[in-house]
mmCIF file of C-alpha atoms and ligand atoms in Angstrom:
data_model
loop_
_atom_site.group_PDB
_atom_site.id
_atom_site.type_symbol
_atom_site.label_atom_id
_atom_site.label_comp_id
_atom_site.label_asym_id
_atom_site.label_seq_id
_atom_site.Cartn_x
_atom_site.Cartn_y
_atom_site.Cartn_z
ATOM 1 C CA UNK S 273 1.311 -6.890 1.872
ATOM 2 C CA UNK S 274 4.782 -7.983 1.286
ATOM 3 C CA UNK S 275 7.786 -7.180 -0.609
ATOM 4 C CA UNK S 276 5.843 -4.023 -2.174
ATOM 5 C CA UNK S 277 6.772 -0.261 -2.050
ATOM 6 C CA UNK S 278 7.783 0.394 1.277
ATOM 7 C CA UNK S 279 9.604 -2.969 1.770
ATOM 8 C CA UNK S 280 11.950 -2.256 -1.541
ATOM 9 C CA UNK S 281 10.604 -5.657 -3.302
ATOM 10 C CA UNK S 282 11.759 -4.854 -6.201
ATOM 11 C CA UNK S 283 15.265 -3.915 -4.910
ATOM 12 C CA UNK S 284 15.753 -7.098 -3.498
ATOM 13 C CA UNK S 285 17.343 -10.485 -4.928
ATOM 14 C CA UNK S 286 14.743 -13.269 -6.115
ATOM 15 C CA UNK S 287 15.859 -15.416 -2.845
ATOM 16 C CA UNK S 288 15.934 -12.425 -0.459
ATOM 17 C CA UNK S 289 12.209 -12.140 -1.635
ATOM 18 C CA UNK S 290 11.630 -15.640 -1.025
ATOM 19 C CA UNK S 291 13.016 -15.356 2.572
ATOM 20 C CA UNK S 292 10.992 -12.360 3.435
ATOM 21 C CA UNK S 293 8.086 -13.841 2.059
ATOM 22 C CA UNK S 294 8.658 -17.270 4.650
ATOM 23 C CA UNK S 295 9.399 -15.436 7.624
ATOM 24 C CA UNK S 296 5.796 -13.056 7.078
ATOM 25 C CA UNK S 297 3.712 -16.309 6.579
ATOM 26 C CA UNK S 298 5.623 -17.778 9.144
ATOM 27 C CA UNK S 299 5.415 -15.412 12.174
ATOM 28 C CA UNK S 300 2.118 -14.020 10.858
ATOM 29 C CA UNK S 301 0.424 -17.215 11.133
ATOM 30 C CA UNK S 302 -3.097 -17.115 13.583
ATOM 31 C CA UNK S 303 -1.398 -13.110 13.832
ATOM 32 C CA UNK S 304 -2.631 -11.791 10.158
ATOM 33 C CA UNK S 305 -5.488 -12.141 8.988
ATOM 34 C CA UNK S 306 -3.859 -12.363 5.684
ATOM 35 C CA UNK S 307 -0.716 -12.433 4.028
ATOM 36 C CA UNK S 308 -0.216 -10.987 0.555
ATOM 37 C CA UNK S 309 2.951 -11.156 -1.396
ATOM 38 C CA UNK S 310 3.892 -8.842 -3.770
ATOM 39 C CA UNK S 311 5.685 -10.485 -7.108
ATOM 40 C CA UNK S 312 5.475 -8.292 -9.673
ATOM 41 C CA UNK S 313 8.548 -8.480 -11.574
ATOM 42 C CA UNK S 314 10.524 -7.162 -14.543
ATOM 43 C CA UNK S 315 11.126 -10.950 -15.643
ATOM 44 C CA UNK S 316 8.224 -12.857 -16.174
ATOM 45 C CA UNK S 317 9.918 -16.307 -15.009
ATOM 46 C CA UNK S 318 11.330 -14.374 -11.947
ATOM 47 C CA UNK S 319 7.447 -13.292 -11.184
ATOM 48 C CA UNK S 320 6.319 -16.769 -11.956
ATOM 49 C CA UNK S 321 9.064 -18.156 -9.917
ATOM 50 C CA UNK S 322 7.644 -15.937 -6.764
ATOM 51 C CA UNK S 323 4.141 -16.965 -7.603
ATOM 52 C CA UNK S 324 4.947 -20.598 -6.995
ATOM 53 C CA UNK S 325 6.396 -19.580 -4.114
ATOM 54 C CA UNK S 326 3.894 -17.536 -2.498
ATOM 55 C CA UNK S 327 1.654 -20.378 -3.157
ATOM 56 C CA UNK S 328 3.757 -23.144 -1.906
ATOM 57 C CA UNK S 329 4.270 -21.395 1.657
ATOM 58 C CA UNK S 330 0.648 -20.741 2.415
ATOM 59 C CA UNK S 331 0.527 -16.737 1.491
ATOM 60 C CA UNK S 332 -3.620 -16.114 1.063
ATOM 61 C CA UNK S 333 -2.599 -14.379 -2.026
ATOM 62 C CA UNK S 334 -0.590 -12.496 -4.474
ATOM 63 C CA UNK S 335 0.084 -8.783 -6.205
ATOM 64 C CA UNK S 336 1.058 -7.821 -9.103
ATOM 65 C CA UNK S 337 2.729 -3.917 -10.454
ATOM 66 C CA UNK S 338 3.126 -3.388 -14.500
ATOM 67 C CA UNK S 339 6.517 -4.120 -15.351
ATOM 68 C CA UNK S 340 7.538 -1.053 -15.789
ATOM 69 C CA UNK S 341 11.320 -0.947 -17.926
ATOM 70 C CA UNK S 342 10.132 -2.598 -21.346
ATOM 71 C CA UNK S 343 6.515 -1.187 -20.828
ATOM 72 C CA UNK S 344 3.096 -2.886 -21.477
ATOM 73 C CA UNK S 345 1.684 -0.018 -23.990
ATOM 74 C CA UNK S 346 -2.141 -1.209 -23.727
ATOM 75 C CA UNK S 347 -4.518 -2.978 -21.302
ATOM 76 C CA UNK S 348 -4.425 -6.104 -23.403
ATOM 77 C CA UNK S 349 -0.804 -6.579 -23.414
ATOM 78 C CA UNK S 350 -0.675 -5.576 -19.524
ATOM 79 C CA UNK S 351 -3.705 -8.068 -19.064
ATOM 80 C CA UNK S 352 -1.617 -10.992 -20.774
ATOM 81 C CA UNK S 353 2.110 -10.214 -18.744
ATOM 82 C CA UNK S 354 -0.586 -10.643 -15.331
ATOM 83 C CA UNK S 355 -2.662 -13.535 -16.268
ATOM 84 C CA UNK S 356 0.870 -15.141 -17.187
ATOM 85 C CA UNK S 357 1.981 -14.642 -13.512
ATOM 86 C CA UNK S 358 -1.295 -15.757 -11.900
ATOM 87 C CA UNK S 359 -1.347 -19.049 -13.986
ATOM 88 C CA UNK S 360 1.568 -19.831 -11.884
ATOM 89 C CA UNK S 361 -0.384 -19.787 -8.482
ATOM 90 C CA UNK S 362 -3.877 -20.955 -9.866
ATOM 91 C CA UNK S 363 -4.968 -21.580 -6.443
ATOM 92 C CA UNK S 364 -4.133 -18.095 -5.380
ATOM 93 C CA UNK S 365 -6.238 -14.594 -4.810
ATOM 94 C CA UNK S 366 -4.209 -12.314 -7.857
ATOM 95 C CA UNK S 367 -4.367 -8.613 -6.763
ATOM 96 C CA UNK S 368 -3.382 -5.883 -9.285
ATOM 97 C CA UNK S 369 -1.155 -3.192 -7.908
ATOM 98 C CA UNK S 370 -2.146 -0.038 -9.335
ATOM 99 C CA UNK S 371 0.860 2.558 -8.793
ATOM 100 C CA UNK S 372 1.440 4.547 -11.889
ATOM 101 C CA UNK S 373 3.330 7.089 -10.259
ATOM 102 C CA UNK S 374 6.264 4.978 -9.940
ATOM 103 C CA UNK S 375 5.883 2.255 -12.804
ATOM 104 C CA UNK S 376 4.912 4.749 -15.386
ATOM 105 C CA UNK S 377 2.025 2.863 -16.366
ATOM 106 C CA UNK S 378 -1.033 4.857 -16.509
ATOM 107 C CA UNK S 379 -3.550 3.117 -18.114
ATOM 108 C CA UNK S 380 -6.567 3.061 -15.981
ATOM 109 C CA UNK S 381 -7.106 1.125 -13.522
ATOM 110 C CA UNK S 382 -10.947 0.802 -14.396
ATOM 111 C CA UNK S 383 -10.310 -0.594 -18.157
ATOM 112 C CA UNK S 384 -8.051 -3.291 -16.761
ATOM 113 C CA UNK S 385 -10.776 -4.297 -14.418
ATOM 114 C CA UNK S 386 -13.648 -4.271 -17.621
ATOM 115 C CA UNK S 387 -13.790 -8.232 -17.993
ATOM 116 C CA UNK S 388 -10.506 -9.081 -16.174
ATOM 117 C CA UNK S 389 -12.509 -11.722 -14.619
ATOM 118 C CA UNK S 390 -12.720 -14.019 -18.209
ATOM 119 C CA UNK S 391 -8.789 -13.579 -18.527
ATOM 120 C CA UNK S 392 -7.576 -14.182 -14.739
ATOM 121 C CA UNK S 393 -10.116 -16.066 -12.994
ATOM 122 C CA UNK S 394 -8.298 -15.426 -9.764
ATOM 123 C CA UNK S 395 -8.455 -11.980 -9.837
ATOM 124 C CA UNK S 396 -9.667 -10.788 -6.595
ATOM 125 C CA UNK S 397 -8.875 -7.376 -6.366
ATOM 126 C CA UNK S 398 -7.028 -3.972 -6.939
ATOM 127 C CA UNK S 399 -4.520 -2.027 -4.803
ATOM 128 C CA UNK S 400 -4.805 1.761 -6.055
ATOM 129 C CA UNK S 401 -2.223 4.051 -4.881
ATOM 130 C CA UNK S 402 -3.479 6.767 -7.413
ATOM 131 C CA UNK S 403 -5.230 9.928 -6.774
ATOM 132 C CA UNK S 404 -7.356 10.066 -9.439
ATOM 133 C CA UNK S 405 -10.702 9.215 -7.432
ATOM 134 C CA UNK S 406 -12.644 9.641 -11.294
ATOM 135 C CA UNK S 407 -10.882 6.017 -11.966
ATOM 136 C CA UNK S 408 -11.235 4.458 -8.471
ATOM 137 C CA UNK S 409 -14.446 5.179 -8.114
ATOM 138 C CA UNK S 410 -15.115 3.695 -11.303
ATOM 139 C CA UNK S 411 -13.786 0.362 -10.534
ATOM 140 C CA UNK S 412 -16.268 -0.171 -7.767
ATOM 141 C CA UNK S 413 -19.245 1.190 -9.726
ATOM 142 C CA UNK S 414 -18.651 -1.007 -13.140
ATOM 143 C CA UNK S 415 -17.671 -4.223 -10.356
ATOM 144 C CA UNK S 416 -20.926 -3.661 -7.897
ATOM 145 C CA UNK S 417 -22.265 -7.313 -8.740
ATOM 146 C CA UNK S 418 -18.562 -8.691 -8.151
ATOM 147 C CA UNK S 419 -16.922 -9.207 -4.877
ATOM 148 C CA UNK S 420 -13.564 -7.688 -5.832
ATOM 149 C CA UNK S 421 -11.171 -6.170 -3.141
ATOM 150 C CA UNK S 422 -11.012 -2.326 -3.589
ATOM 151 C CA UNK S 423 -7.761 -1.349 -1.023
ATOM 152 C CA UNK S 424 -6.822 2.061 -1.483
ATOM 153 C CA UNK S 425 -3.052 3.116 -1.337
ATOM 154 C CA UNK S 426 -2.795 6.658 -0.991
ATOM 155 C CA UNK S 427 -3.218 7.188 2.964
ATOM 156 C CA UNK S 428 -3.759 10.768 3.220
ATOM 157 C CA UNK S 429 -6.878 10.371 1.358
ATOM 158 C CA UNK S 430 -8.186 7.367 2.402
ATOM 159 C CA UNK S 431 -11.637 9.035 3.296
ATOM 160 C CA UNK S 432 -12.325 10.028 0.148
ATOM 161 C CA UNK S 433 -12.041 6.651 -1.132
ATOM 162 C CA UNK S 434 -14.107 5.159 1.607
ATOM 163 C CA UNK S 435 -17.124 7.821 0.006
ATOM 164 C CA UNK S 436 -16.097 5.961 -3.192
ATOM 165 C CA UNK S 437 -16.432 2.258 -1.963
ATOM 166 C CA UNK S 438 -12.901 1.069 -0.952
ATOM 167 C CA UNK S 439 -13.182 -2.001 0.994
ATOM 168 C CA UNK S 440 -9.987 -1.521 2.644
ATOM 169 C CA UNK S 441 -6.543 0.438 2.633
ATOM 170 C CA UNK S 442 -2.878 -1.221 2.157
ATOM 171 C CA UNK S 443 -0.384 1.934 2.840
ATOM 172 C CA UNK S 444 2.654 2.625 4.353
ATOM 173 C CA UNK S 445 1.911 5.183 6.824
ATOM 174 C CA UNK S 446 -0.023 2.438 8.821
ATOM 175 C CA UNK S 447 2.486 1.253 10.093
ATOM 176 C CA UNK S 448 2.660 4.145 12.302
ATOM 177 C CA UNK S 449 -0.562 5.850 12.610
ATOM 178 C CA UNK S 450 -2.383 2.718 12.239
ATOM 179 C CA UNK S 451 -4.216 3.602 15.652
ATOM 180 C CA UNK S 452 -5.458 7.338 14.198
ATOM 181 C CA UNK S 453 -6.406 5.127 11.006
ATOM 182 C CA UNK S 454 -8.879 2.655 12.523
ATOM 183 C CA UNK S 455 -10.479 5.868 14.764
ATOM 184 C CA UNK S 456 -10.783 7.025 11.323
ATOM 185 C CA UNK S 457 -12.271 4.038 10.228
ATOM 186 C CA UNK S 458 -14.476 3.222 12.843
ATOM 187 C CA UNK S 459 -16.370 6.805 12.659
ATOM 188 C CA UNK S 460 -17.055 6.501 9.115
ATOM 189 C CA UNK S 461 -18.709 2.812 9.837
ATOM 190 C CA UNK S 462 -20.406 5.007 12.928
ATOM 191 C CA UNK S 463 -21.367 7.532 10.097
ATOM 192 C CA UNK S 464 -19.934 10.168 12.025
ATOM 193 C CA UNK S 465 -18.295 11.520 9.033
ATOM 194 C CA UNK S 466 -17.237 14.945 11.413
ATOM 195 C CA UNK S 467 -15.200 12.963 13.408
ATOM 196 C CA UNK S 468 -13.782 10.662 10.707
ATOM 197 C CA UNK S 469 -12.794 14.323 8.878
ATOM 198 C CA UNK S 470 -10.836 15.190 11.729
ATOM 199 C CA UNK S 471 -8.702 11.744 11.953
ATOM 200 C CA UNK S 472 -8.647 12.385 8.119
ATOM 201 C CA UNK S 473 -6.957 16.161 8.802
ATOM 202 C CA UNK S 474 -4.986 15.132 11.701
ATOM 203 C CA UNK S 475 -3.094 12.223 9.338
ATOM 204 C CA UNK S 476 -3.484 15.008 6.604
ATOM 205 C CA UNK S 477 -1.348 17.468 8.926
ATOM 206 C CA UNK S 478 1.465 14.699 9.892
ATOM 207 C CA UNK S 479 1.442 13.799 6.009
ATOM 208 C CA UNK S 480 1.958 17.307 4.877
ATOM 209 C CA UNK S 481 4.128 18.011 7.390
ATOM 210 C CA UNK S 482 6.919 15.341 6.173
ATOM 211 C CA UNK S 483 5.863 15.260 2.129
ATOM 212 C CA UNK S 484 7.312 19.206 2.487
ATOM 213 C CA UNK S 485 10.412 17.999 3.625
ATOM 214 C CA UNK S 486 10.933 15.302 1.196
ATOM 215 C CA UNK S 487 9.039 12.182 1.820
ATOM 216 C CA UNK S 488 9.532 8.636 0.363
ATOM 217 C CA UNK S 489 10.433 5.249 1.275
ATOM 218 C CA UNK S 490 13.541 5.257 3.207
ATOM 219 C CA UNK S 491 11.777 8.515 5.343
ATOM 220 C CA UNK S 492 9.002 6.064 5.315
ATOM 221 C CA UNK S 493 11.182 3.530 7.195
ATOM 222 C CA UNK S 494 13.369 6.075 9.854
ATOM 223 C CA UNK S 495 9.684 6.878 11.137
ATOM 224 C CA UNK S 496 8.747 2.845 11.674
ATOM 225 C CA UNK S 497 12.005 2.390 13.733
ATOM 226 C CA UNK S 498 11.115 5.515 15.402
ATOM 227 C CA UNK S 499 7.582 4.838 16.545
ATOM 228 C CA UNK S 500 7.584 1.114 17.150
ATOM 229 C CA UNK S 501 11.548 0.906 18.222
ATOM 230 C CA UNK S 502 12.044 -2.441 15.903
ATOM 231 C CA UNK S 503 14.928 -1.087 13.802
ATOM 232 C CA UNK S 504 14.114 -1.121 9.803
ATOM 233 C CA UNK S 505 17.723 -1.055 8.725
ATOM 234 C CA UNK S 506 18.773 0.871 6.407
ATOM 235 C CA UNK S 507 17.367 0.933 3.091
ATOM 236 C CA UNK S 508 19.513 0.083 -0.355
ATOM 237 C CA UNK S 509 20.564 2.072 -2.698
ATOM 238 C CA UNK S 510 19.386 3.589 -4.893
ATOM 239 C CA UNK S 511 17.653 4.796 -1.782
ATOM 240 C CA UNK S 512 19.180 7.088 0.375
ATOM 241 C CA UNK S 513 19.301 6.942 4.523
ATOM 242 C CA UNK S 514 16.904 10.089 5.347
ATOM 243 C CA UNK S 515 18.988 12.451 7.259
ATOM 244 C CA UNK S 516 19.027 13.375 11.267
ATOM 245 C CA UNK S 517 17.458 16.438 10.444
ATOM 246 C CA UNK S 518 14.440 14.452 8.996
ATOM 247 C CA UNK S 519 14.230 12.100 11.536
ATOM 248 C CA UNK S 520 14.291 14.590 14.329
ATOM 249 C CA UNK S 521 11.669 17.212 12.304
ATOM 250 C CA UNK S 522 9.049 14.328 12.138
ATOM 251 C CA UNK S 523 9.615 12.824 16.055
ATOM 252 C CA UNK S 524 8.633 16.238 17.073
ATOM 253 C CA UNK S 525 6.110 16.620 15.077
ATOM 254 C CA UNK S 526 4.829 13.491 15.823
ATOM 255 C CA UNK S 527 5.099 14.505 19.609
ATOM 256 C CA UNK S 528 2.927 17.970 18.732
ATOM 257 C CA UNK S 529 0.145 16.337 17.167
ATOM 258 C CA UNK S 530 0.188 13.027 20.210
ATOM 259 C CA UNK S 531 1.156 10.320 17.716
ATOM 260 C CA UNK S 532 3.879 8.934 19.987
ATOM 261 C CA UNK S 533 2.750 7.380 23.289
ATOM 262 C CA UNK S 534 3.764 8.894 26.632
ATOM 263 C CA UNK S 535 5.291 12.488 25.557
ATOM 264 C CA UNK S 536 3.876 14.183 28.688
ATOM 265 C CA UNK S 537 2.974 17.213 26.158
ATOM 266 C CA UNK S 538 -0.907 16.652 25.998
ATOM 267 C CA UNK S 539 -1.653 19.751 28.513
ATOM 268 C CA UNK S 540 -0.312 22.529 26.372
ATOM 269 C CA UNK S 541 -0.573 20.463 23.071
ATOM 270 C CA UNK S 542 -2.506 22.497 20.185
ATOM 271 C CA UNK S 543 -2.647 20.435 17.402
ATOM 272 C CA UNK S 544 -3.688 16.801 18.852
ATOM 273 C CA UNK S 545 -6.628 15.671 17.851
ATOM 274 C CA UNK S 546 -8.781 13.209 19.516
HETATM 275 C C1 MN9 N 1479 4.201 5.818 -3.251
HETATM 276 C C2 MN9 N 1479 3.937 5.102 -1.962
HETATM 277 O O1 MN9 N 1479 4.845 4.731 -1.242
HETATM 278 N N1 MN9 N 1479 2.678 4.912 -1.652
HETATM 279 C C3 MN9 N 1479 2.272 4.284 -0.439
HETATM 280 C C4 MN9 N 1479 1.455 3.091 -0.752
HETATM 281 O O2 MN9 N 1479 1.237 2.670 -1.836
HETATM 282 C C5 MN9 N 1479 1.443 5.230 0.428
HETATM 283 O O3 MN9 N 1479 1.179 4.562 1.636
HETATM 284 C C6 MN9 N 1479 2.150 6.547 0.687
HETATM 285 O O4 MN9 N 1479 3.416 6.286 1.237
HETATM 286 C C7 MN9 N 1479 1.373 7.446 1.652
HETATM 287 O O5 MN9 N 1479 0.094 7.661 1.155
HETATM 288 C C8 MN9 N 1479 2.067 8.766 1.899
HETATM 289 O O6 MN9 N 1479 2.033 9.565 0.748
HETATM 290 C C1 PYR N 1480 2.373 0.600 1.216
HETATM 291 C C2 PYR N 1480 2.365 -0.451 0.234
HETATM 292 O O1 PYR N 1480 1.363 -0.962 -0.144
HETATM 293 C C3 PYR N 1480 3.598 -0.846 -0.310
HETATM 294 O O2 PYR N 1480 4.612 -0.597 0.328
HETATM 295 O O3 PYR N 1480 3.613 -1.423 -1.398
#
């Protein structure tokens, strides 16, 4: 998923998105299995605009946040601002991009879903990056007969969701503990929920570990460069860089719990879990 949280979309010029959005579909191609572009938008022709885009460079599908300065106040009007932007890429899988916490939006995701279907016939599926597990869990039981895309956003519970019926998780800690994630997954397919708790905790423990020193998107991005070595640049303001101290507080915890290859530490190494 492109241009979202985590890759400042919405901080970005309209043609910087564009580029971004190219080079994914580009150098994803027979990589990714798919290739989702954010476009959500304060400007409805701007989110068009991307729309087209997305659709005219081969993405397999587009998502969509509430605009969030001049506010859609109830589902109808939030309905109509999204069915706008997928009418622009009617060929397109239309994701909704449940993130209330940051577009101030809180209507629930579960009423926007109740006959979404009749208004955007391309609607596919929901990205939730919400805790509230009453709401998600509600989408998939009122949407059992459809064959919507539940992918939960809030990686340090992803379990719970799984109990709930996600189908799948877009977050931004996989891009680092993408390995411990899939273990994670794999047990709960295995229905070894014991062992899928434990990945759960162990992500839980790195999670914790960096929200209580002040976790966000630019901390987000000093641990990518860190663990994979591809430098994320810095990100824009109003983000800040996160600081040295950060940086060098997560590596070692990181190193404690095993999450970074070839630390020599396993022997007297407490906290790993396997
Ligand atoms: C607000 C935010 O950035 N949410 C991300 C995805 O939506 C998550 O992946 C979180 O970064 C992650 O769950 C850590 O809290
Ligand atoms: C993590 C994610 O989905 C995002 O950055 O938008």
């Amino acid at each position: 998923m492109v241009n979202g949280t985590t890759g400042e979309g919405l901080s970005l010029s309209i043609s910087e998105r564009r580029q971004v959005a190219e080079e994914w579909v580009t150098k994803g191609r027979n990589k990714l299995d798919q290739v989702v572009i954010h476009v959500g938008a304060l400007s409805l022709k701007e989110s068009q605009e991307l729309a087209k885009h997305a659709a005219e460079i081969g993405a397999d599908g587009i998502a969509v946040i509430a605009p969030f300065f001049l506010k859609p106040w109830n589902k109808d009007v939030l309905i109509n601002f999204l069915k706008e932007v997928a009418a622009a890429a009617p060929a397109l899988p239309f994701y909704y991009y449940h993130i209330p916490a940051l577009t101030g939006i809180k209507i629930r995701a579960e009423e926007l879903l109740d006959g979404i279907q009749d208004k955007i016939p391309t609607f596919q599926g929901l990205k939730f990056s919400d805790t509230d597990l009453l709401d998600f869990g509600q989408c998939v039981d009122q949407n059992q007969q459809r064959q919507f895309a539940f992918l939960f956003g809030v990686d340090e519970q992803l379990l719970s969701a799984l109990v709930m019926g996600a189908t799948g998780a877009v977050g931004s800690t996989y891009n680092y503990l993408g390995k411990k994630a899939n273990q994670m997954l794999e047990a709960f397919e295995q229905k070894d929920f014991s062992s899928a708790l434990n990945y759960q905790f162990c992500i839980q423990r790195f999670i914790n570990f960096v929200v209580k020193l002040g976790f966000g998107v630019s901390q987000t991005k000093a641990i990518m460069t860190l663990v994979s070595g591809i430098p994320m640049g810095p990100p824009r303001l109003p983000l800040q860089k996160a600081s040295r101290e950060f940086t060098d507080n997560a590596e070692a915890k990181l190193k404690s719990l095993d999450f970074l290859p070839f630390t020599g530490l396993k022997d007297r190494n407490l906290e790993a879990c396997s």
